[in-house]
mmCIF file of C-alpha atoms in Angstrom:
data_model
loop_
_atom_site.group_PDB
_atom_site.id
_atom_site.type_symbol
_atom_site.label_atom_id
_atom_site.label_comp_id
_atom_site.label_asym_id
_atom_site.label_seq_id
_atom_site.Cartn_x
_atom_site.Cartn_y
_atom_site.Cartn_z
ATOM 1 C CA UNK A 24 6.582 -4.400 4.221
ATOM 2 C CA UNK A 25 5.858 -6.791 0.430
ATOM 3 C CA UNK A 26 6.349 -3.428 -1.215
ATOM 4 C CA UNK A 27 10.216 -2.392 -0.494
ATOM 5 C CA UNK A 28 11.161 -5.873 -1.306
ATOM 6 C CA UNK A 29 8.636 -5.762 -5.071
ATOM 7 C CA UNK A 30 10.553 -2.326 -5.347
ATOM 8 C CA UNK A 31 13.970 -3.651 -5.711
ATOM 9 C CA UNK A 32 12.596 -7.164 -7.118
ATOM 10 C CA UNK A 33 10.184 -5.553 -10.389
ATOM 11 C CA UNK A 34 12.859 -4.291 -11.870
ATOM 12 C CA UNK A 35 16.034 -6.257 -11.533
ATOM 13 C CA UNK A 36 13.379 -9.456 -13.106
ATOM 14 C CA UNK A 37 12.045 -6.945 -15.611
ATOM 15 C CA UNK A 38 16.518 -6.832 -16.681
ATOM 16 C CA UNK A 39 16.779 -10.137 -15.627
ATOM 17 C CA UNK A 40 14.064 -10.874 -18.469
ATOM 18 C CA UNK A 41 15.238 -7.902 -21.099
ATOM 19 C CA UNK A 42 19.192 -9.784 -20.885
ATOM 20 C CA UNK A 43 18.260 -12.849 -21.135
ATOM 21 C CA UNK A 44 16.046 -12.790 -24.326
ATOM 22 C CA UNK A 45 18.595 -10.521 -26.414
ATOM 23 C CA UNK A 46 21.312 -12.908 -25.304
ATOM 24 C CA UNK A 47 22.326 -15.579 -27.885
ATOM 25 C CA UNK A 48 21.598 -19.348 -26.356
ATOM 26 C CA UNK A 49 22.887 -22.761 -27.942
ATOM 27 C CA UNK A 50 20.191 -24.542 -30.005
ATOM 28 C CA UNK A 51 18.331 -20.536 -30.292
ATOM 29 C CA UNK A 52 17.941 -18.011 -32.871
ATOM 30 C CA UNK A 53 18.633 -14.262 -32.350
ATOM 31 C CA UNK A 54 16.815 -11.693 -32.448
ATOM 32 C CA UNK A 55 15.314 -11.303 -36.195
ATOM 33 C CA UNK A 56 15.502 -7.709 -37.055
ATOM 34 C CA UNK A 57 11.944 -6.274 -36.102
ATOM 35 C CA UNK A 58 9.340 -4.418 -38.093
ATOM 36 C CA UNK A 59 9.427 -0.807 -38.321
ATOM 37 C CA UNK A 60 6.323 0.555 -35.313
ATOM 38 C CA UNK A 61 2.804 0.126 -36.821
ATOM 39 C CA UNK A 62 0.153 3.793 -36.263
ATOM 40 C CA UNK A 63 -1.824 4.215 -33.675
ATOM 41 C CA UNK A 64 -0.620 3.738 -30.411
ATOM 42 C CA UNK A 65 2.038 6.579 -29.446
ATOM 43 C CA UNK A 66 4.444 3.372 -26.749
ATOM 44 C CA UNK A 67 3.453 6.052 -23.893
ATOM 45 C CA UNK A 68 2.739 3.719 -21.516
ATOM 46 C CA UNK A 69 2.821 6.771 -18.366
ATOM 47 C CA UNK A 70 -1.081 7.628 -20.350
ATOM 48 C CA UNK A 71 -2.581 4.414 -19.756
ATOM 49 C CA UNK A 72 -3.595 5.339 -16.051
ATOM 50 C CA UNK A 73 -5.106 9.230 -15.550
ATOM 51 C CA UNK A 74 -4.272 10.786 -12.488
ATOM 52 C CA UNK A 75 -7.910 9.779 -11.756
ATOM 53 C CA UNK A 76 -7.565 6.108 -12.157
ATOM 54 C CA UNK A 77 -4.358 6.101 -10.207
ATOM 55 C CA UNK A 78 -5.840 6.721 -7.870
ATOM 56 C CA UNK A 79 -8.976 4.188 -7.182
ATOM 57 C CA UNK A 80 -6.380 2.004 -7.689
ATOM 58 C CA UNK A 81 -4.855 3.538 -4.398
ATOM 59 C CA UNK A 82 -1.968 4.678 -6.754
ATOM 60 C CA UNK A 83 0.341 8.299 -6.989
ATOM 61 C CA UNK A 84 -1.729 9.920 -9.355
ATOM 62 C CA UNK A 85 0.988 10.913 -11.814
ATOM 63 C CA UNK A 86 3.642 7.656 -12.538
ATOM 64 C CA UNK A 87 7.868 7.694 -13.435
ATOM 65 C CA UNK A 88 8.799 6.696 -17.058
ATOM 66 C CA UNK A 89 11.115 5.265 -18.001
ATOM 67 C CA UNK A 90 12.442 4.970 -21.717
ATOM 68 C CA UNK A 91 13.187 1.708 -23.326
ATOM 69 C CA UNK A 92 15.519 0.075 -25.461
ATOM 70 C CA UNK A 93 14.146 -2.311 -28.786
ATOM 71 C CA UNK A 94 17.640 -3.981 -28.745
ATOM 72 C CA UNK A 95 17.620 -5.126 -25.389
ATOM 73 C CA UNK A 96 13.670 -5.927 -25.613
ATOM 74 C CA UNK A 97 12.985 -3.759 -23.409
ATOM 75 C CA UNK A 98 9.798 -1.316 -24.274
ATOM 76 C CA UNK A 99 8.974 1.579 -22.669
ATOM 77 C CA UNK A 100 8.076 1.449 -18.726
ATOM 78 C CA UNK A 101 6.095 3.624 -16.644
ATOM 79 C CA UNK A 102 6.103 2.658 -12.764
ATOM 80 C CA UNK A 103 3.121 4.103 -10.752
ATOM 81 C CA UNK A 104 4.342 4.006 -6.566
ATOM 82 C CA UNK A 105 1.528 3.287 -3.748
ATOM 83 C CA UNK A 106 0.151 6.637 -2.045
ATOM 84 C CA UNK A 107 0.451 5.048 0.825
ATOM 85 C CA UNK A 108 2.781 3.747 2.354
ATOM 86 C CA UNK A 109 1.469 2.083 5.537
ATOM 87 C CA UNK A 110 -1.375 -0.114 3.308
ATOM 88 C CA UNK A 111 1.595 -3.008 2.571
ATOM 89 C CA UNK A 112 0.803 -2.937 -1.875
ATOM 90 C CA UNK A 113 3.618 -2.657 -4.550
ATOM 91 C CA UNK A 114 4.750 -0.810 -7.756
ATOM 92 C CA UNK A 115 2.115 -0.876 -10.429
ATOM 93 C CA UNK A 116 4.443 -1.128 -13.479
ATOM 94 C CA UNK A 117 3.358 -0.554 -17.315
ATOM 95 C CA UNK A 118 5.033 -1.598 -20.119
ATOM 96 C CA UNK A 119 4.517 -0.326 -24.139
ATOM 97 C CA UNK A 120 6.526 -1.257 -26.926
ATOM 98 C CA UNK A 121 5.436 -0.590 -30.087
ATOM 99 C CA UNK A 122 8.569 -2.117 -31.728
ATOM 100 C CA UNK A 123 9.064 -5.729 -29.951
ATOM 101 C CA UNK A 124 7.077 -8.817 -30.980
ATOM 102 C CA UNK A 125 5.249 -10.281 -27.926
ATOM 103 C CA UNK A 126 6.829 -13.661 -28.717
ATOM 104 C CA UNK A 127 9.848 -12.020 -28.977
ATOM 105 C CA UNK A 128 10.482 -10.064 -24.917
ATOM 106 C CA UNK A 129 8.341 -13.389 -23.380
ATOM 107 C CA UNK A 130 11.168 -16.185 -25.147
ATOM 108 C CA UNK A 131 8.216 -17.538 -27.046
ATOM 109 C CA UNK A 132 7.393 -18.683 -23.796
ATOM 110 C CA UNK A 133 3.330 -19.935 -23.568
ATOM 111 C CA UNK A 134 1.248 -18.114 -21.263
ATOM 112 C CA UNK A 135 0.333 -19.354 -18.084
ATOM 113 C CA UNK A 136 -4.043 -18.414 -18.078
ATOM 114 C CA UNK A 137 -5.598 -16.098 -20.208
ATOM 115 C CA UNK A 138 -9.135 -14.150 -19.517
ATOM 116 C CA UNK A 139 -10.671 -10.970 -20.989
ATOM 117 C CA UNK A 140 -10.438 -8.027 -19.229
ATOM 118 C CA UNK A 141 -11.533 -5.111 -20.506
ATOM 119 C CA UNK A 142 -12.438 -6.069 -24.046
ATOM 120 C CA UNK A 143 -9.178 -7.202 -24.770
ATOM 121 C CA UNK A 144 -7.267 -10.989 -24.200
ATOM 122 C CA UNK A 145 -4.880 -11.086 -21.546
ATOM 123 C CA UNK A 146 -2.502 -13.012 -20.713
ATOM 124 C CA UNK A 147 -0.291 -13.871 -17.654
ATOM 125 C CA UNK A 148 3.208 -14.289 -18.049
ATOM 126 C CA UNK A 149 5.290 -16.035 -15.017
ATOM 127 C CA UNK A 150 8.636 -14.415 -14.521
ATOM 128 C CA UNK A 151 11.599 -15.699 -15.194
ATOM 129 C CA UNK A 152 13.346 -13.913 -11.272
ATOM 130 C CA UNK A 153 9.989 -13.508 -9.469
ATOM 131 C CA UNK A 154 8.443 -16.712 -10.237
ATOM 132 C CA UNK A 155 4.323 -17.196 -8.400
ATOM 133 C CA UNK A 156 5.324 -13.948 -6.549
ATOM 134 C CA UNK A 157 5.658 -11.614 -9.725
ATOM 135 C CA UNK A 158 2.094 -11.367 -12.052
ATOM 136 C CA UNK A 159 2.901 -10.421 -16.265
ATOM 137 C CA UNK A 160 0.036 -9.175 -17.209
ATOM 138 C CA UNK A 161 0.652 -8.716 -20.739
ATOM 139 C CA UNK A 162 -1.934 -7.835 -23.721
ATOM 140 C CA UNK A 163 -1.098 -8.102 -27.529
ATOM 141 C CA UNK A 164 -2.216 -4.753 -29.902
ATOM 142 C CA UNK A 165 -0.321 -6.132 -32.950
ATOM 143 C CA UNK A 166 2.212 -8.609 -34.329
ATOM 144 C CA UNK A 167 5.075 -5.860 -33.096
ATOM 145 C CA UNK A 168 2.736 -3.938 -30.395
ATOM 146 C CA UNK A 169 2.646 -5.683 -27.280
ATOM 147 C CA UNK A 170 1.338 -3.673 -23.273
ATOM 148 C CA UNK A 171 2.401 -4.873 -19.917
ATOM 149 C CA UNK A 172 0.946 -4.858 -16.503
ATOM 150 C CA UNK A 173 3.686 -5.770 -13.769
ATOM 151 C CA UNK A 174 2.415 -6.821 -10.445
ATOM 152 C CA UNK A 175 3.182 -8.743 -7.581
ATOM 153 C CA UNK A 176 2.870 -10.387 -3.830
ATOM 154 C CA UNK A 177 6.067 -12.523 -2.437
ATOM 155 C CA UNK A 178 3.884 -12.690 0.856
ATOM 156 C CA UNK A 179 1.110 -14.873 -1.255
ATOM 157 C CA UNK A 180 1.578 -16.159 -4.177
ATOM 158 C CA UNK A 181 -1.402 -16.627 -5.078
ATOM 159 C CA UNK A 182 -2.114 -12.267 -4.947
ATOM 160 C CA UNK A 183 0.537 -11.416 -7.630
ATOM 161 C CA UNK A 184 -2.809 -10.562 -10.243
ATOM 162 C CA UNK A 185 -4.797 -8.928 -8.078
ATOM 163 C CA UNK A 186 -3.175 -5.461 -8.629
ATOM 164 C CA UNK A 187 -2.467 -5.865 -12.355
ATOM 165 C CA UNK A 188 -5.574 -6.569 -13.051
ATOM 166 C CA UNK A 189 -7.527 -4.711 -11.166
ATOM 167 C CA UNK A 190 -5.544 -1.807 -13.474
ATOM 168 C CA UNK A 191 -6.068 -3.832 -16.987
ATOM 169 C CA UNK A 192 -10.132 -2.426 -17.173
ATOM 170 C CA UNK A 193 -8.231 1.052 -16.975
ATOM 171 C CA UNK A 194 -5.456 0.493 -18.737
ATOM 172 C CA UNK A 195 -7.707 -1.479 -22.299
ATOM 173 C CA UNK A 196 -9.800 1.603 -21.809
ATOM 174 C CA UNK A 197 -7.073 3.549 -23.190
ATOM 175 C CA UNK A 198 -5.763 1.617 -26.225
ATOM 176 C CA UNK A 199 -7.299 -0.002 -29.359
ATOM 177 C CA UNK A 200 -10.736 -2.262 -28.918
ATOM 178 C CA UNK A 201 -10.561 -1.622 -25.417
ATOM 179 C CA UNK A 202 -13.976 -1.404 -23.680
ATOM 180 C CA UNK A 203 -14.679 2.191 -22.042
ATOM 181 C CA UNK A 204 -12.974 2.306 -18.562
ATOM 182 C CA UNK A 205 -15.507 1.691 -14.952
ATOM 183 C CA UNK A 206 -17.132 4.452 -13.502
ATOM 184 C CA UNK A 207 -15.026 5.139 -10.330
ATOM 185 C CA UNK A 208 -16.484 6.277 -7.182
ATOM 186 C CA UNK A 209 -14.870 8.078 -4.168
ATOM 187 C CA UNK A 210 -14.043 6.435 -1.065
ATOM 188 C CA UNK A 211 -16.062 8.109 1.770
ATOM 189 C CA UNK A 212 -14.185 10.618 3.240
ATOM 190 C CA UNK A 213 -13.288 8.502 6.799
ATOM 191 C CA UNK A 214 -15.071 8.996 10.228
ATOM 192 C CA UNK A 215 -11.320 10.617 11.502
ATOM 193 C CA UNK A 216 -10.591 13.518 9.173
ATOM 194 C CA UNK A 217 -11.759 16.203 10.989
ATOM 195 C CA UNK A 218 -11.205 14.503 14.716
ATOM 196 C CA UNK A 219 -8.943 16.747 16.822
ATOM 197 C CA UNK A 220 -6.883 14.025 19.054
ATOM 198 C CA UNK A 221 -7.095 16.274 22.045
ATOM 199 C CA UNK A 222 -11.100 16.158 22.490
ATOM 200 C CA UNK A 223 -10.874 11.533 22.435
ATOM 201 C CA UNK A 224 -10.112 12.690 26.302
ATOM 202 C CA UNK A 225 -11.899 14.922 28.469
ATOM 203 C CA UNK A 226 -11.189 16.383 31.443
ATOM 204 C CA UNK A 227 -12.322 15.088 34.586
ATOM 205 C CA UNK A 228 -11.211 11.763 31.901
ATOM 206 C CA UNK A 229 -7.670 12.786 31.956
ATOM 207 C CA UNK A 230 -7.618 13.886 35.779
ATOM 208 C CA UNK A 231 -8.841 10.775 36.101
ATOM 209 C CA UNK A 232 -5.673 8.538 33.993
ATOM 210 C CA UNK A 233 -3.851 10.394 36.741
ATOM 211 C CA UNK A 234 -2.958 13.193 33.419
ATOM 212 C CA UNK A 235 -3.058 16.528 33.741
ATOM 213 C CA UNK A 236 -6.546 17.868 32.618
ATOM 214 C CA UNK A 237 -5.090 19.482 29.617
ATOM 215 C CA UNK A 238 -3.021 17.298 26.099
ATOM 216 C CA UNK A 239 -0.722 19.228 24.309
ATOM 217 C CA UNK A 240 -1.524 18.390 19.837
ATOM 218 C CA UNK A 241 1.373 17.739 17.777
ATOM 219 C CA UNK A 242 1.549 17.942 14.145
ATOM 220 C CA UNK A 243 1.588 14.983 12.186
ATOM 221 C CA UNK A 244 4.774 14.143 9.862
ATOM 222 C CA UNK A 245 6.150 11.976 8.115
ATOM 223 C CA UNK A 246 6.799 8.997 10.748
ATOM 224 C CA UNK A 247 3.696 10.261 13.674
ATOM 225 C CA UNK A 248 0.462 11.104 12.648
ATOM 226 C CA UNK A 249 -1.027 14.191 14.485
ATOM 227 C CA UNK A 250 -1.763 13.568 18.326
ATOM 228 C CA UNK A 251 -2.255 14.543 21.719
ATOM 229 C CA UNK A 252 -0.102 14.840 24.331
ATOM 230 C CA UNK A 253 -1.434 14.760 28.225
ATOM 231 C CA UNK A 254 1.301 14.540 30.534
ATOM 232 C CA UNK A 255 1.414 12.701 34.466
ATOM 233 C CA UNK A 256 -0.416 15.063 37.017
ATOM 234 C CA UNK A 257 2.527 15.772 38.377
ATOM 235 C CA UNK A 258 4.111 17.199 35.729
ATOM 236 C CA UNK A 259 6.374 14.486 34.883
ATOM 237 C CA UNK A 260 7.271 14.179 31.414
ATOM 238 C CA UNK A 261 8.631 10.630 31.063
ATOM 239 C CA UNK A 262 4.841 9.578 32.248
ATOM 240 C CA UNK A 263 2.316 9.967 29.428
ATOM 241 C CA UNK A 264 -0.929 9.178 27.741
ATOM 242 C CA UNK A 265 -0.352 10.139 24.223
ATOM 243 C CA UNK A 266 -4.208 9.788 21.849
ATOM 244 C CA UNK A 267 -3.579 9.996 17.997
ATOM 245 C CA UNK A 268 -5.311 10.686 15.063
ATOM 246 C CA UNK A 269 -3.724 8.519 11.295
ATOM 247 C CA UNK A 270 -7.230 9.890 8.424
ATOM 248 C CA UNK A 271 -5.320 9.134 5.852
ATOM 249 C CA UNK A 272 -3.168 5.999 7.006
ATOM 250 C CA UNK A 273 -3.155 1.750 7.855
ATOM 251 C CA UNK A 274 -3.172 0.799 11.335
ATOM 252 C CA UNK A 275 0.395 -0.093 11.569
ATOM 253 C CA UNK A 276 1.695 -4.002 12.268
ATOM 254 C CA UNK A 277 1.539 -3.947 15.697
ATOM 255 C CA UNK A 278 5.676 -4.651 17.128
ATOM 256 C CA UNK A 279 5.283 -7.632 18.810
ATOM 257 C CA UNK A 280 1.965 -10.445 19.266
ATOM 258 C CA UNK A 281 -0.742 -8.226 20.051
ATOM 259 C CA UNK A 282 -3.720 -9.106 22.474
ATOM 260 C CA UNK A 283 -7.724 -8.048 21.088
ATOM 261 C CA UNK A 284 -10.083 -5.789 23.578
ATOM 262 C CA UNK A 285 -13.110 -5.256 23.038
ATOM 263 C CA UNK A 286 -15.004 -2.024 23.997
ATOM 264 C CA UNK A 287 -18.135 -0.508 22.466
ATOM 265 C CA UNK A 288 -18.211 -2.530 19.430
ATOM 266 C CA UNK A 289 -15.146 -1.632 18.323
ATOM 267 C CA UNK A 290 -12.131 -3.698 18.675
ATOM 268 C CA UNK A 291 -8.703 -2.532 19.629
ATOM 269 C CA UNK A 292 -5.528 -4.111 19.420
ATOM 270 C CA UNK A 293 -3.374 -4.037 22.363
ATOM 271 C CA UNK A 294 0.259 -5.327 22.296
ATOM 272 C CA UNK A 295 3.745 -3.972 23.565
ATOM 273 C CA UNK A 296 7.043 -2.128 22.220
ATOM 274 C CA UNK A 297 10.191 -2.619 21.726
ATOM 275 C CA UNK A 298 11.214 0.073 25.124
ATOM 276 C CA UNK A 299 9.415 -1.866 28.216
ATOM 277 C CA UNK A 300 8.207 1.644 29.936
ATOM 278 C CA UNK A 301 4.734 1.705 26.215
ATOM 279 C CA UNK A 302 2.732 0.473 25.406
ATOM 280 C CA UNK A 303 -0.078 0.515 22.698
ATOM 281 C CA UNK A 304 -3.853 0.262 21.790
ATOM 282 C CA UNK A 305 -4.506 0.665 17.538
ATOM 283 C CA UNK A 306 -8.313 0.252 17.186
ATOM 284 C CA UNK A 307 -8.295 0.788 13.010
ATOM 285 C CA UNK A 308 -11.190 2.700 12.063
ATOM 286 C CA UNK A 309 -11.509 2.253 8.396
ATOM 287 C CA UNK A 310 -8.777 0.631 6.288
ATOM 288 C CA UNK A 311 -6.557 3.707 5.878
ATOM 289 C CA UNK A 312 -7.703 5.363 9.201
ATOM 290 C CA UNK A 313 -6.793 4.448 12.934
ATOM 291 C CA UNK A 314 -6.829 5.955 16.391
ATOM 292 C CA UNK A 315 -4.079 4.496 18.553
ATOM 293 C CA UNK A 316 -3.595 5.190 21.929
ATOM 294 C CA UNK A 317 0.117 5.248 23.447
ATOM 295 C CA UNK A 318 1.215 5.281 27.283
ATOM 296 C CA UNK A 319 4.857 5.751 28.766
ATOM 297 C CA UNK A 320 5.901 4.632 32.495
ATOM 298 C CA UNK A 321 9.026 5.304 33.998
ATOM 299 C CA UNK A 322 7.911 3.344 37.500
ATOM 300 C CA UNK A 323 5.578 0.906 36.928
ATOM 301 C CA UNK A 324 6.467 -2.677 35.385
ATOM 302 C CA UNK A 325 5.666 -3.533 31.953
ATOM 303 C CA UNK A 326 2.077 -4.982 32.319
ATOM 304 C CA UNK A 327 0.755 -2.535 34.320
ATOM 305 C CA UNK A 328 1.653 0.201 31.079
ATOM 306 C CA UNK A 329 -0.447 -1.454 29.074
ATOM 307 C CA UNK A 330 -3.203 -1.644 32.109
ATOM 308 C CA UNK A 331 -3.078 1.830 32.242
ATOM 309 C CA UNK A 332 -3.778 2.225 27.875
ATOM 310 C CA UNK A 333 -6.785 -0.369 28.564
ATOM 311 C CA UNK A 334 -7.923 2.082 31.351
ATOM 312 C CA UNK A 335 -7.802 5.350 28.622
ATOM 313 C CA UNK A 336 -9.306 2.398 25.936
ATOM 314 C CA UNK A 337 -13.601 4.166 27.525
ATOM 315 C CA UNK A 338 -13.399 6.793 28.043
ATOM 316 C CA UNK A 339 -11.763 7.121 23.638
ATOM 317 C CA UNK A 340 -13.808 4.952 22.113
ATOM 318 C CA UNK A 341 -16.733 6.904 23.950
ATOM 319 C CA UNK A 342 -14.994 10.190 22.313
ATOM 320 C CA UNK A 343 -14.983 8.499 18.540
ATOM 321 C CA UNK A 344 -17.736 9.434 16.057
ATOM 322 C CA UNK A 345 -19.949 7.011 15.410
ATOM 323 C CA UNK A 346 -19.865 4.038 12.369
#
């Protein structure tokens, strides 16, 4: 996922940017003594997003603070990781300086563009390491105070500033001159929130699929969502139909090129996995919830395994709650 790449590159980019700004280059004056910190903002980056605001941005409620080093032109920063790693979002970093000039921090570079967000003027600066894939969105508060919001997208460069721009109105609401924060509308709960995976195959349906009538429930963990397992009618545990219900996870990327199976107005993605005796279908119910059907069959051709998944799709679809 691009988020894992960004987490490393963002830290590296910040360090290299600071190192580059503090390094003496021929023909470029060295950093001059900085003016004292202005009255007002205290330079606490983690205070620039409340837990509720971070959650609205699909980030963890609390950010991780790192102290600054003005001598190396490194402001204090706070990093919020994605609340749901399956969404493919990157971490969001907020830098807050009260004793470094914005022009000095960016070594006199000109911004790529400027726009007003949340009552403040924000400028996008290109990153010397991340390039177009990393977005530094900065607002100057005084000659020696500024805030930057850093986000990225190393898959599609044009999306690099999306997270930063989404966060800017909330960050601005905590800064002098910023407008009140926009209204936060909580997302409605997933229709899968109270669905028991064992309810998605009735006893007669399981038997029609050559499975035992009763499935066995398994709790979810960090890797797998809650699920129900129906073993083969003869008790062979190598032959199973597994239905998973993920009420707070984004549908995973398929392990091979998927085919679409339409059923009851819903679109399932059917695909083979890395194991030839295992096939799977996923149905995204919302952006952060999905249902999966996995079949393992030890004694049939791989194409037949996927056929058994297709056989289960009409039953599971019919038993899902309405949209």
